[in-house]
Amino acid sequence: MALEPPLTDLPIKTAERGFYRGFSIDVTVVSKVIISALVVWAIFWPTESGRILGQLNSVILENLAAWYIWTVALFVIVCLGLAIWPTAARMNLGVEGEKPEFSNFSWFSMMFGAGIGVGMLTWAVAEPVAHFGNNPEVIQGLTTGGAADNVRMAYKWSFLHWGLGAWACYAVCGLALAFFSYRRGLPLTIRSSLTPLFGASLSGKIGHLIDIVAVVATILGVAQTLGFGVEQFVAGLTRIGIGGLMNADGGATTVGIIVALLVIMGASTLSALSGVGKGIKWLSNINMVLSIVLLGFFILFGATFFGAQNMVLGLFDYLVALPELSFNVWTSDGVEGSEAFLLAQWQGWWPVFYWAWWIAFAPFVGLFLARISRGRSIREFVLGAMIVPALMCFVWFAWAGGTAIDLELNGDANGVIFDAANGDKIFAMTEFMLAPIAEFLAWGMALLIVVLLMTFLVTSADSAVLIVNTINAAGDEGPKARPHIIFWGSALGLVVAGLLISGGTSAIQTAMVIGALPFSIVMVLMCVALIKAIYNDGRREAQGIPTLAEQSSTPAE
């Protein structure tokens, strides 16, 4: 069968007038109804919603753990394969000769800030500490929890969850969107990435469904990040002297949650109204600079040698174990307390949860990456979007988490860090390090972390609002009507508030794992579609057939 030029036109019906002018009513209204129903359900029927969500989560973890684990392994393979494949690697995500809009520093700053920056301030300390206490090697009796022989295992598992797998989820989605939007001239929305498989039919109900799934996954994925961030933000406000926001157990009170969300979502909505080139770029550069200052503090005044050693050893252990860890699935024998049961349970709590989180976060970060990566080659995009941010995560874990473990191993901290709530661990550690020198130094560092956390949270939230509006507007980055920005900013805040108040972060985790499942199917199809498109483009180029939107307008794939 003779090759034809690719599909370069995918009309998506949008309203021409009224409140929804410029937006796809089918996608926007249905998405709003689903999210609004979730908010009402979680707030007014917290017990019932918690029970049903928990049951659905148990079914997914028991039956679909392998799906999540093998799917993320596929994403890593596809990304690395595209970077190596000569036909794909050299292709420009734009017209031939087009140059990137943003400098490398701004590009990396926005990627890191929107993609994972919030999590670093909570989990760079909390996760190595958690795995230091327990991990599969401890369960199997190979190492001892809380002892020196378990340090390397703590870093191996931390690096797995925040390494290539996490960023491959983002890269697959971002690469597919950038390829079909900037080379094909198709709308910058999720459905465009599946045109090699479904063609022009994506203009209709199939395409609407795909975009709705992406919007719901985005809201739930970002809600997960904001949920962790809000609790840490409240802990930070308490550390700098604002009382009444935390309860006796170290968790955020309802008042604390509301105050934090009003501050964060208010600032993020204002930033979203200014767009990517202004507010988000400006905030991303600020949080990158503050991140370097904070990380520099841990490297220079924390466990300098201990962190460097664990960076090297942890990276070695991670890369050696990566092939096995990417495909291994533990199956429970149903006997509570048995080794098989505990291993399967641990895998559900950690790798499966993380893979679901990254997949749910992928439509948001992927579309955002596509938006800021126009003009870069596929190889440059893959290496930049996977390896550089992953290394940044490893550095954070090595020195921030390494400092916490070193202080506790030496007996100096005496449980001050380990006993603190996850969101409060970084504050407890910096206070332990600085308070003996001068109280104002500890207060100043807590203030810096609060400001950094807020810039990360605002960057994530305002980026998410813009991305959701872009999907709802059929990929058009122009019509960002203020009422819709305000609605999605408010909706995101209410989802977080409702789930936190009714069931804490566990309720958000459960909703997010469930919401990620349908989008994981979309992402697998993205991989197939992208490989098919690149392969056919290579054949087209060999035959002199146009492959770019500016060269052809023939609607075929």
Coordinates of C-alpha atoms in Angstrom, one line a residue:
M1 CA 0.0 0.0 0.0
A2 CA 1.4 3.4 -1.0
L3 CA 2.3 5.9 1.7
E4 CA 0.4 9.1 1.8
P5 CA 1.3 12.4 3.6
P6 CA 0.3 12.3 7.3
L7 CA -2.8 13.7 8.8
T8 CA -2.3 17.4 9.5
D9 CA -5.9 18.5 10.2
L10 CA -8.0 17.4 13.2
P11 CA -10.9 19.8 13.6
I12 CA -12.4 19.8 17.1
K13 CA -15.7 21.5 17.5
T14 CA -15.7 24.4 20.0
A15 CA -18.3 26.9 21.0
E16 CA -18.4 30.1 18.9
R17 CA -20.1 32.3 21.4
G18 CA -21.3 32.4 25.0
F19 CA -19.6 31.4 28.3
Y20 CA -17.8 28.5 26.6
R21 CA -16.6 30.4 23.6
G22 CA -13.4 28.7 22.3
F23 CA -13.9 25.6 24.4
S24 CA -15.1 22.1 23.6
I25 CA -18.4 21.9 25.5
D26 CA -18.3 18.1 25.4
V27 CA -14.9 17.9 27.1
T28 CA -15.2 20.9 29.5
V29 CA -18.7 20.3 30.8
V30 CA -18.3 16.5 31.4
S31 CA -14.9 17.0 33.1
K32 CA -16.4 19.7 35.4
V33 CA -19.3 17.4 36.3
I34 CA -17.0 14.5 37.1
I35 CA -14.7 16.6 39.3
S36 CA -17.6 18.4 41.0
A37 CA -19.3 15.1 41.7
L38 CA -16.1 13.8 43.3
V39 CA -15.8 16.9 45.5
V40 CA -19.4 16.7 46.7
W41 CA -19.2 13.0 47.3
A42 CA -15.9 13.3 49.3
I43 CA -17.1 16.2 51.4
F44 CA -20.7 15.2 52.2
W45 CA -20.4 11.4 52.3
P46 CA -16.8 11.0 53.5
T47 CA -17.4 7.5 55.2
E48 CA -19.1 6.0 52.2
S49 CA -16.7 7.5 49.6
G50 CA -13.7 6.4 51.7
R51 CA -15.0 2.9 51.9
I52 CA -15.8 2.6 48.1
L53 CA -12.6 4.2 47.1
G54 CA -10.7 1.8 49.4
Q55 CA -12.4 -1.2 47.9
L56 CA -11.6 -0.2 44.4
N57 CA -8.0 0.5 45.3
S58 CA -7.7 -2.9 46.9
V59 CA -9.0 -4.6 43.7
I60 CA -6.5 -2.6 41.5
L61 CA -3.5 -3.4 43.8
E62 CA -4.4 -7.1 43.9
N63 CA -5.1 -7.6 40.2
L64 CA -3.3 -4.8 38.3
A65 CA 0.0 -4.3 40.0
A66 CA 1.8 -6.1 37.1
W67 CA 0.1 -3.8 34.6
Y68 CA 1.5 -0.6 36.3
I69 CA 5.0 -2.0 36.7
W70 CA 5.3 -3.4 33.2
T71 CA 3.7 -0.4 31.6
V72 CA 6.3 1.9 33.2
A73 CA 9.0 -0.5 32.0
L74 CA 7.6 -0.1 28.5
F75 CA 7.8 3.7 28.7
V76 CA 11.5 3.6 29.7
I77 CA 12.3 1.2 26.9
V78 CA 10.4 3.3 24.3
C79 CA 12.1 6.6 25.4
L80 CA 15.6 5.2 25.4
G81 CA 14.9 3.4 22.1
L82 CA 13.8 6.6 20.4
A83 CA 16.9 8.5 21.6
I84 CA 19.1 5.7 20.1
W85 CA 17.0 5.1 16.9
P86 CA 18.7 7.4 14.2
T87 CA 15.4 8.0 12.3
A88 CA 13.7 9.3 15.5
A89 CA 16.6 10.9 17.3
R90 CA 17.4 13.6 14.7
M91 CA 13.8 14.7 14.2
N92 CA 13.0 18.3 15.3
L93 CA 9.9 18.8 17.4
G94 CA 8.8 21.7 15.2
V95 CA 9.5 22.8 11.6
E96 CA 13.0 22.1 10.2
G97 CA 15.5 24.5 11.6
E98 CA 13.3 25.8 14.4
K99 CA 15.1 26.8 17.6
P100 CA 13.9 26.3 21.2
E101 CA 11.9 29.2 22.7
F102 CA 13.5 28.8 26.2
S103 CA 17.1 28.7 27.4
N104 CA 18.4 25.4 28.8
F105 CA 18.3 26.9 32.4
S106 CA 14.7 28.0 32.1
W107 CA 13.8 24.7 30.4
F108 CA 15.3 22.6 33.1
S109 CA 13.8 24.9 35.8
M110 CA 10.3 24.6 34.5
M111 CA 10.6 20.9 33.9
F112 CA 11.8 20.2 37.4
G113 CA 9.5 22.7 39.1
A114 CA 6.3 21.5 37.5
G115 CA 7.3 17.8 37.3
I116 CA 8.7 16.8 40.7
G117 CA 9.9 19.9 42.6
V118 CA 7.2 19.8 45.3
G119 CA 7.9 16.1 46.1
M120 CA 11.6 16.8 46.7
L121 CA 11.0 18.9 49.7
T122 CA 8.9 16.1 51.3
W123 CA 10.4 12.9 50.0
A124 CA 14.1 13.7 49.6
V125 CA 14.3 13.3 53.4
A126 CA 11.3 11.2 54.2
E127 CA 11.7 8.4 51.6
P128 CA 15.3 7.4 52.2
V129 CA 14.4 7.4 55.9
A130 CA 11.4 5.2 55.3
H131 CA 13.3 2.7 53.2
F132 CA 16.2 2.8 55.7
G133 CA 13.7 1.4 58.2
N134 CA 12.0 -1.1 55.9
N135 CA 12.3 -2.4 52.3
P136 CA 12.1 -5.7 50.5
E137 CA 15.6 -6.7 51.5
V138 CA 14.6 -6.2 55.2
I139 CA 11.5 -8.2 54.7
Q140 CA 13.5 -11.0 53.2
G141 CA 16.1 -10.9 56.0
L142 CA 18.9 -9.8 53.7
T143 CA 19.6 -6.5 55.6
T144 CA 18.6 -5.0 58.9
G145 CA 16.1 -2.2 59.1
G146 CA 17.6 1.0 60.7
A147 CA 21.2 -0.4 60.5
A148 CA 24.2 0.6 58.5
D149 CA 24.0 -2.4 56.2
N150 CA 20.6 -1.1 54.9
V151 CA 21.7 2.3 53.7
R152 CA 22.5 1.3 50.2
M153 CA 19.1 -0.5 49.8
A154 CA 17.3 2.7 51.0
Y155 CA 18.9 4.6 48.2
K156 CA 18.4 1.9 45.6
W157 CA 14.6 2.0 46.2
S158 CA 14.4 5.7 46.4
F159 CA 16.2 6.1 43.1
L160 CA 13.9 3.6 41.5
H161 CA 10.8 5.6 42.4
W162 CA 12.1 9.0 41.3
G163 CA 14.5 8.0 38.5
L164 CA 14.1 7.0 34.9
G165 CA 10.6 5.4 35.3
A166 CA 9.1 8.6 36.7
W167 CA 10.5 10.8 34.0
A168 CA 9.8 8.3 31.2
C169 CA 6.1 8.6 32.0
Y170 CA 6.3 12.4 31.4
A171 CA 8.6 12.1 28.4
V172 CA 6.4 9.6 26.6
C173 CA 3.4 11.9 26.9
G174 CA 5.3 15.1 26.2
L175 CA 7.1 13.7 23.2
A176 CA 3.9 12.4 21.6
L177 CA 2.2 15.7 22.1
A178 CA 5.1 17.8 20.8
F179 CA 5.6 15.5 17.8
F180 CA 2.0 15.6 16.6
S181 CA 1.3 19.2 17.5
Y182 CA 4.5 20.9 16.3
R183 CA 5.4 18.6 13.3
R184 CA 1.9 17.7 12.2
G185 CA 0.2 21.0 13.1
L186 CA -2.5 19.1 15.1
P187 CA -4.2 20.6 18.2
L188 CA -2.0 20.6 21.4
T189 CA -4.3 18.1 23.2
I190 CA -4.1 14.5 24.2
R191 CA -6.2 13.0 21.4
S192 CA -3.8 14.3 18.7
S193 CA -1.1 11.8 19.9
L194 CA -3.3 8.9 18.8
T195 CA -4.0 10.0 15.2
P196 CA -1.9 7.2 13.6
L197 CA -4.2 4.7 15.3
F198 CA -7.7 6.3 15.1
G199 CA -7.3 9.0 12.4
A200 CA -9.9 11.6 11.8
S201 CA -12.4 9.8 14.1
L202 CA -10.7 11.6 17.0
S203 CA -12.6 14.7 16.1
G204 CA -15.6 13.1 17.6
K205 CA -16.7 11.1 20.7
I206 CA -13.5 8.9 20.9
G207 CA -11.4 12.0 21.1
H208 CA -13.7 13.7 23.6
L209 CA -13.4 10.6 25.9
I210 CA -9.6 10.6 25.7
D211 CA -9.4 14.3 26.6
I212 CA -11.9 13.9 29.5
V213 CA -9.8 11.0 30.9
A214 CA -6.7 13.2 30.7
V215 CA -8.4 16.1 32.5
V216 CA -9.6 13.9 35.3
A217 CA -6.2 12.2 35.7
T218 CA -4.5 15.6 35.7
I219 CA -6.7 17.0 38.5
L220 CA -6.2 13.8 40.6
G221 CA -2.5 13.6 39.9
V222 CA -1.9 17.3 40.8
A223 CA -4.2 16.9 43.8
Q224 CA -1.9 14.2 45.1
T225 CA 1.1 16.5 44.9
L226 CA -0.8 19.4 46.4
G227 CA -2.0 17.1 49.2
F228 CA 1.5 16.3 50.3
G229 CA 2.6 19.9 49.8
V230 CA -0.3 21.4 51.8
E231 CA 0.6 19.3 54.9
Q232 CA 4.2 20.3 54.6
F233 CA 3.3 23.9 54.0
V234 CA 1.3 23.9 57.2
A235 CA 4.2 22.3 59.1
G236 CA 6.5 25.0 57.8
L237 CA 4.1 27.8 58.8
T238 CA 4.0 26.3 62.3
R239 CA 7.8 26.2 62.4
I240 CA 8.1 29.9 61.6
G241 CA 5.7 30.8 64.4
I242 CA 2.1 30.7 63.0
G243 CA 0.2 28.6 65.5
G244 CA -3.2 26.8 65.5
L245 CA -2.6 25.1 62.1
M246 CA -1.5 21.6 63.3
N247 CA -3.1 19.1 65.7
A248 CA -1.4 17.1 68.4
D249 CA -0.6 14.2 66.1
G250 CA 1.4 16.5 63.8
G251 CA -1.2 16.6 61.0
A252 CA -2.8 19.7 59.5
T253 CA -6.1 20.9 61.0
T254 CA -9.0 21.8 58.9
V255 CA -8.2 25.5 59.4
G256 CA -4.6 24.8 58.4
I257 CA -5.7 23.1 55.2
I258 CA -8.1 25.9 54.3
V259 CA -5.5 28.6 55.0
A260 CA -2.8 26.8 53.0
L261 CA -5.0 26.2 50.0
L262 CA -6.3 29.8 50.0
V263 CA -2.8 31.1 49.9
I264 CA -1.5 28.5 47.3
M265 CA -4.5 28.4 45.0
G266 CA -4.9 32.2 45.1
A267 CA -1.3 32.8 44.1
S268 CA -1.5 30.1 41.4
T269 CA -4.6 31.4 39.9
L270 CA -3.0 34.9 39.6
S271 CA 0.1 33.3 38.0
A272 CA -2.0 31.2 35.6
L273 CA -3.7 34.3 34.4
S274 CA -0.3 35.7 33.3
G275 CA 0.6 32.6 31.2
V276 CA 3.6 30.4 30.8
G277 CA 6.0 33.0 29.5
K278 CA 5.6 35.3 32.4
G279 CA 4.4 34.0 35.8
I280 CA 5.3 30.4 35.4
K281 CA 8.8 31.0 33.9
W282 CA 9.5 33.7 36.6
L283 CA 8.4 31.4 39.4
S284 CA 10.3 28.4 38.0
N285 CA 13.6 30.4 37.9
I286 CA 13.1 31.6 41.4
N287 CA 12.4 28.1 42.8
M288 CA 15.4 26.7 40.9
V289 CA 17.7 29.3 42.5
L290 CA 16.3 28.7 46.0
S291 CA 16.6 24.9 45.4
I292 CA 20.3 25.3 44.6
V293 CA 20.8 27.4 47.8
L294 CA 19.0 24.8 50.0
L295 CA 20.8 21.9 48.3
G296 CA 24.1 23.7 48.7
F297 CA 23.5 24.0 52.4
F298 CA 23.0 20.2 52.7
I299 CA 26.1 19.5 50.6
L300 CA 28.4 21.9 52.4
F301 CA 27.1 21.7 56.0
G302 CA 25.3 18.3 56.0
A303 CA 26.7 14.8 55.5
T304 CA 29.1 15.9 52.7
F305 CA 31.1 12.7 52.3
F306 CA 28.3 10.4 53.4
G307 CA 26.0 11.9 50.7
A308 CA 28.7 11.7 48.0
Q309 CA 29.3 8.1 48.8
N310 CA 25.6 7.2 48.7
M311 CA 25.2 9.1 45.5
V312 CA 27.8 6.9 43.7
L313 CA 26.8 3.6 45.4
G314 CA 23.1 4.2 45.2
L315 CA 23.3 5.1 41.5
F316 CA 25.4 2.0 40.9
D317 CA 23.0 -0.3 42.8
Y318 CA 20.0 1.3 41.0
L319 CA 21.4 0.9 37.5
V320 CA 22.5 -2.7 38.1
A321 CA 19.2 -3.7 39.6
L322 CA 17.0 -1.7 37.2
P323 CA 16.3 -4.5 34.7
E324 CA 15.1 -6.8 37.5
L325 CA 13.2 -4.1 39.4
S326 CA 11.4 -2.9 36.2
F327 CA 9.7 -6.3 35.6
N328 CA 9.6 -8.0 39.0
V329 CA 6.1 -8.5 40.5
W330 CA 5.6 -10.0 43.9
T331 CA 2.4 -12.0 44.4
S332 CA 0.8 -12.4 47.8
D333 CA 0.0 -15.9 49.1
G334 CA -2.9 -14.6 51.0
V335 CA -1.3 -15.4 54.4
E336 CA -1.2 -12.2 56.4
G337 CA 2.3 -11.6 57.8
S338 CA 4.1 -14.0 55.5
E339 CA 7.0 -12.9 53.4
A340 CA 5.1 -13.1 50.1
F341 CA 2.2 -11.2 51.6
L342 CA 4.5 -8.4 53.0
L343 CA 6.5 -8.1 49.8
A344 CA 3.3 -7.8 47.7
Q345 CA 1.9 -5.3 50.2
W346 CA 5.1 -3.2 50.2
Q347 CA 5.1 -3.2 46.4
G348 CA 1.5 -1.9 46.4
W349 CA 2.4 0.8 48.9
W350 CA 5.5 2.0 47.1
P351 CA 6.3 1.2 43.4
V352 CA 2.6 0.6 42.3
F353 CA 1.5 3.8 44.0
Y354 CA 4.4 5.8 42.5
W355 CA 3.8 4.5 39.0
A356 CA 0.1 5.4 39.3
W357 CA 1.1 8.9 40.5
W358 CA 3.5 9.5 37.7
I359 CA 1.0 8.3 35.1
A360 CA -1.8 10.5 36.6
F361 CA 0.6 13.4 36.5
A362 CA 1.7 12.7 32.9
P363 CA -1.0 14.5 31.0
F364 CA -0.2 17.7 32.9
V365 CA 3.6 17.5 32.9
G366 CA 3.6 15.9 29.4
L367 CA 1.6 18.7 27.8
F368 CA 3.6 21.3 29.8
L369 CA 6.9 19.7 28.6
A370 CA 5.6 19.7 25.0
R371 CA 4.7 23.4 25.4
I372 CA 8.2 24.4 26.5
S373 CA 10.2 22.0 24.3
R374 CA 9.2 23.1 20.8
G375 CA 12.3 23.3 18.5
R376 CA 14.3 20.6 20.3
S377 CA 15.3 17.3 18.7
I378 CA 13.7 14.0 20.0
R379 CA 17.1 12.9 21.3
E380 CA 17.6 16.2 23.1
F381 CA 14.1 16.1 24.5
V382 CA 14.4 12.5 25.8
L383 CA 17.8 13.0 27.4
G384 CA 16.9 16.4 28.8
A385 CA 13.5 15.3 30.1
M386 CA 14.6 12.0 31.6
I387 CA 18.2 12.0 32.6
V388 CA 18.9 15.5 33.9
P389 CA 15.8 15.7 36.2
A390 CA 16.4 12.2 37.4
L391 CA 20.0 13.1 38.4
M392 CA 18.7 16.2 40.2
C393 CA 16.4 13.9 42.2
F394 CA 19.3 11.6 43.0
V395 CA 21.4 14.5 44.2
W396 CA 18.6 15.7 46.5
F397 CA 18.1 12.2 48.0
A398 CA 21.8 11.6 48.4
W399 CA 22.5 14.8 50.4
A400 CA 19.2 15.8 52.0
G401 CA 18.2 12.2 52.9
G402 CA 21.8 11.2 53.5
T403 CA 22.2 14.0 56.1
A404 CA 19.1 12.8 58.0
I405 CA 20.3 9.2 58.0
D406 CA 23.8 10.2 59.0
L407 CA 22.6 12.3 61.9
E408 CA 20.4 9.5 63.2
L409 CA 23.0 6.8 62.6
N410 CA 25.6 8.7 64.6
G411 CA 23.1 9.0 67.4
D412 CA 23.2 12.8 67.5
A413 CA 19.6 13.4 66.4
N414 CA 18.2 10.7 68.8
G415 CA 14.9 10.3 66.8
V416 CA 14.2 14.0 66.3
I417 CA 14.1 13.5 62.5
F418 CA 12.8 10.0 62.3
D419 CA 9.9 10.7 64.7
A420 CA 8.7 13.8 62.8
A421 CA 5.9 13.6 60.3
N422 CA 7.0 13.1 56.7
G423 CA 6.3 16.7 55.7
D424 CA 8.0 18.0 58.9
K425 CA 11.2 16.0 58.6
I426 CA 13.1 18.5 56.6
F427 CA 12.2 21.3 59.1
A428 CA 13.1 19.1 62.0
M429 CA 16.5 18.3 60.4
T430 CA 17.4 21.9 59.6
E431 CA 16.3 23.1 63.0
F432 CA 18.4 20.4 64.7
M433 CA 21.4 21.5 62.6
L434 CA 21.1 25.2 63.1
A435 CA 19.3 25.9 66.3
P436 CA 22.4 25.1 68.5
I437 CA 24.3 27.8 66.5
A438 CA 21.6 30.5 66.5
E439 CA 17.8 30.3 66.7
F440 CA 17.4 32.9 64.0
L441 CA 19.3 30.8 61.5
A442 CA 16.9 27.9 62.1
W443 CA 14.0 30.2 61.7
G444 CA 15.5 31.8 58.5
M445 CA 16.1 28.3 56.9
A446 CA 12.5 27.3 57.8
L447 CA 11.3 30.5 56.1
L448 CA 13.4 29.8 53.0
I449 CA 11.9 26.3 52.7
V450 CA 8.4 27.6 53.1
V451 CA 8.9 30.1 50.3
L452 CA 10.5 27.5 48.1
L453 CA 7.7 25.1 48.8
M454 CA 5.1 27.7 48.0
T455 CA 6.8 28.5 44.6
F456 CA 6.9 24.8 43.8
L457 CA 3.2 24.4 44.7
V458 CA 2.1 27.5 42.9
T459 CA 4.1 26.5 39.8
S460 CA 2.5 23.0 39.8
A461 CA -1.0 24.3 40.4
D462 CA -1.0 27.2 37.9
S463 CA 0.6 25.0 35.3
A464 CA -2.1 22.4 35.8
V465 CA -4.8 25.0 35.5
L466 CA -3.4 26.2 32.2
I467 CA -2.9 22.6 30.9
V468 CA -6.5 21.7 31.8
N469 CA -7.8 24.7 30.0
T470 CA -5.6 24.0 26.9
I471 CA -7.1 20.5 26.7
N472 CA -10.6 21.8 27.2
A473 CA -10.0 24.5 24.5
A474 CA -9.2 21.8 21.9
G475 CA -5.4 22.5 22.2
D476 CA -5.7 26.2 21.7
E477 CA -3.4 28.0 24.1
G478 CA -5.2 31.3 23.4
P479 CA -8.7 31.4 24.9
K480 CA -8.0 31.2 28.6
A481 CA -11.2 32.9 29.8
R482 CA -10.8 34.1 33.4
P483 CA -13.9 32.3 34.7
H484 CA -12.6 29.0 33.6
I485 CA -9.1 29.6 35.1
I486 CA -10.8 30.6 38.4
F487 CA -13.1 27.5 38.2
W488 CA -10.3 25.0 37.7
G489 CA -8.2 26.7 40.4
S490 CA -11.1 26.5 42.8
A491 CA -11.9 22.9 41.8
L492 CA -8.4 21.8 42.3
G493 CA -8.3 23.4 45.7
L494 CA -11.7 21.8 46.7
V495 CA -10.6 18.3 45.5
V496 CA -7.5 18.6 47.8
A497 CA -9.5 20.1 50.7
G498 CA -12.4 17.6 50.4
L499 CA -10.2 14.5 50.2
L500 CA -7.8 15.7 52.9
I501 CA -10.6 16.6 55.3
S502 CA -12.6 13.4 54.7
G503 CA -9.7 10.9 54.6
G504 CA -6.3 12.6 54.6
T505 CA -3.6 12.0 52.0
S506 CA -4.6 8.3 51.8
A507 CA -8.0 9.3 50.3
I508 CA -6.2 11.3 47.6
Q509 CA -3.8 8.5 46.9
T510 CA -6.6 6.1 46.4
A511 CA -8.6 8.4 44.1
M512 CA -5.4 9.0 42.1
V513 CA -4.5 5.3 41.7
I514 CA -8.0 4.7 40.4
G515 CA -7.9 7.7 38.1
A516 CA -4.5 6.8 36.6
L517 CA -5.7 3.4 35.3
P518 CA -7.7 4.6 32.2
F519 CA -5.0 7.1 31.3
S520 CA -2.3 4.3 31.5
I521 CA -4.1 2.6 28.6
V522 CA -4.0 5.9 26.6
M523 CA -0.3 6.2 27.2
V524 CA 0.4 2.7 26.0
L525 CA -1.5 3.6 22.8
M526 CA 0.6 6.8 22.6
C527 CA 3.8 4.7 22.4
V528 CA 2.4 2.5 19.6
A529 CA 1.2 5.6 17.7
L530 CA 4.4 7.5 18.1
I531 CA 6.6 4.5 16.9
K532 CA 4.2 3.9 14.0
A533 CA 4.3 7.6 13.0
I534 CA 8.1 7.9 13.2
Y535 CA 8.6 4.7 11.2
N536 CA 6.3 5.9 8.5
D537 CA 7.9 9.3 8.4
G538 CA 11.3 7.7 7.8
R539 CA 9.7 5.8 4.9
R540 CA 8.1 9.0 3.6
E541 CA 11.3 10.9 3.7
A542 CA 13.0 8.2 1.7
Q543 CA 10.3 8.5 -0.9
G544 CA 10.2 12.3 -0.9
I545 CA 6.8 12.4 0.6
P546 CA 6.1 15.5 2.9
T547 CA 6.0 14.8 6.7
L548 CA 5.5 18.3 8.1
A549 CA 2.3 20.3 8.4
E550 CA 3.8 23.2 6.4
Q551 CA 4.6 20.8 3.6
S552 CA 1.2 19.1 3.2
S553 CA -2.4 19.3 4.2
T554 CA -3.5 15.9 2.9
P555 CA -5.7 14.2 5.6
A556 CA -4.2 10.7 5.8
E557 CA -1.9 8.8 8.1

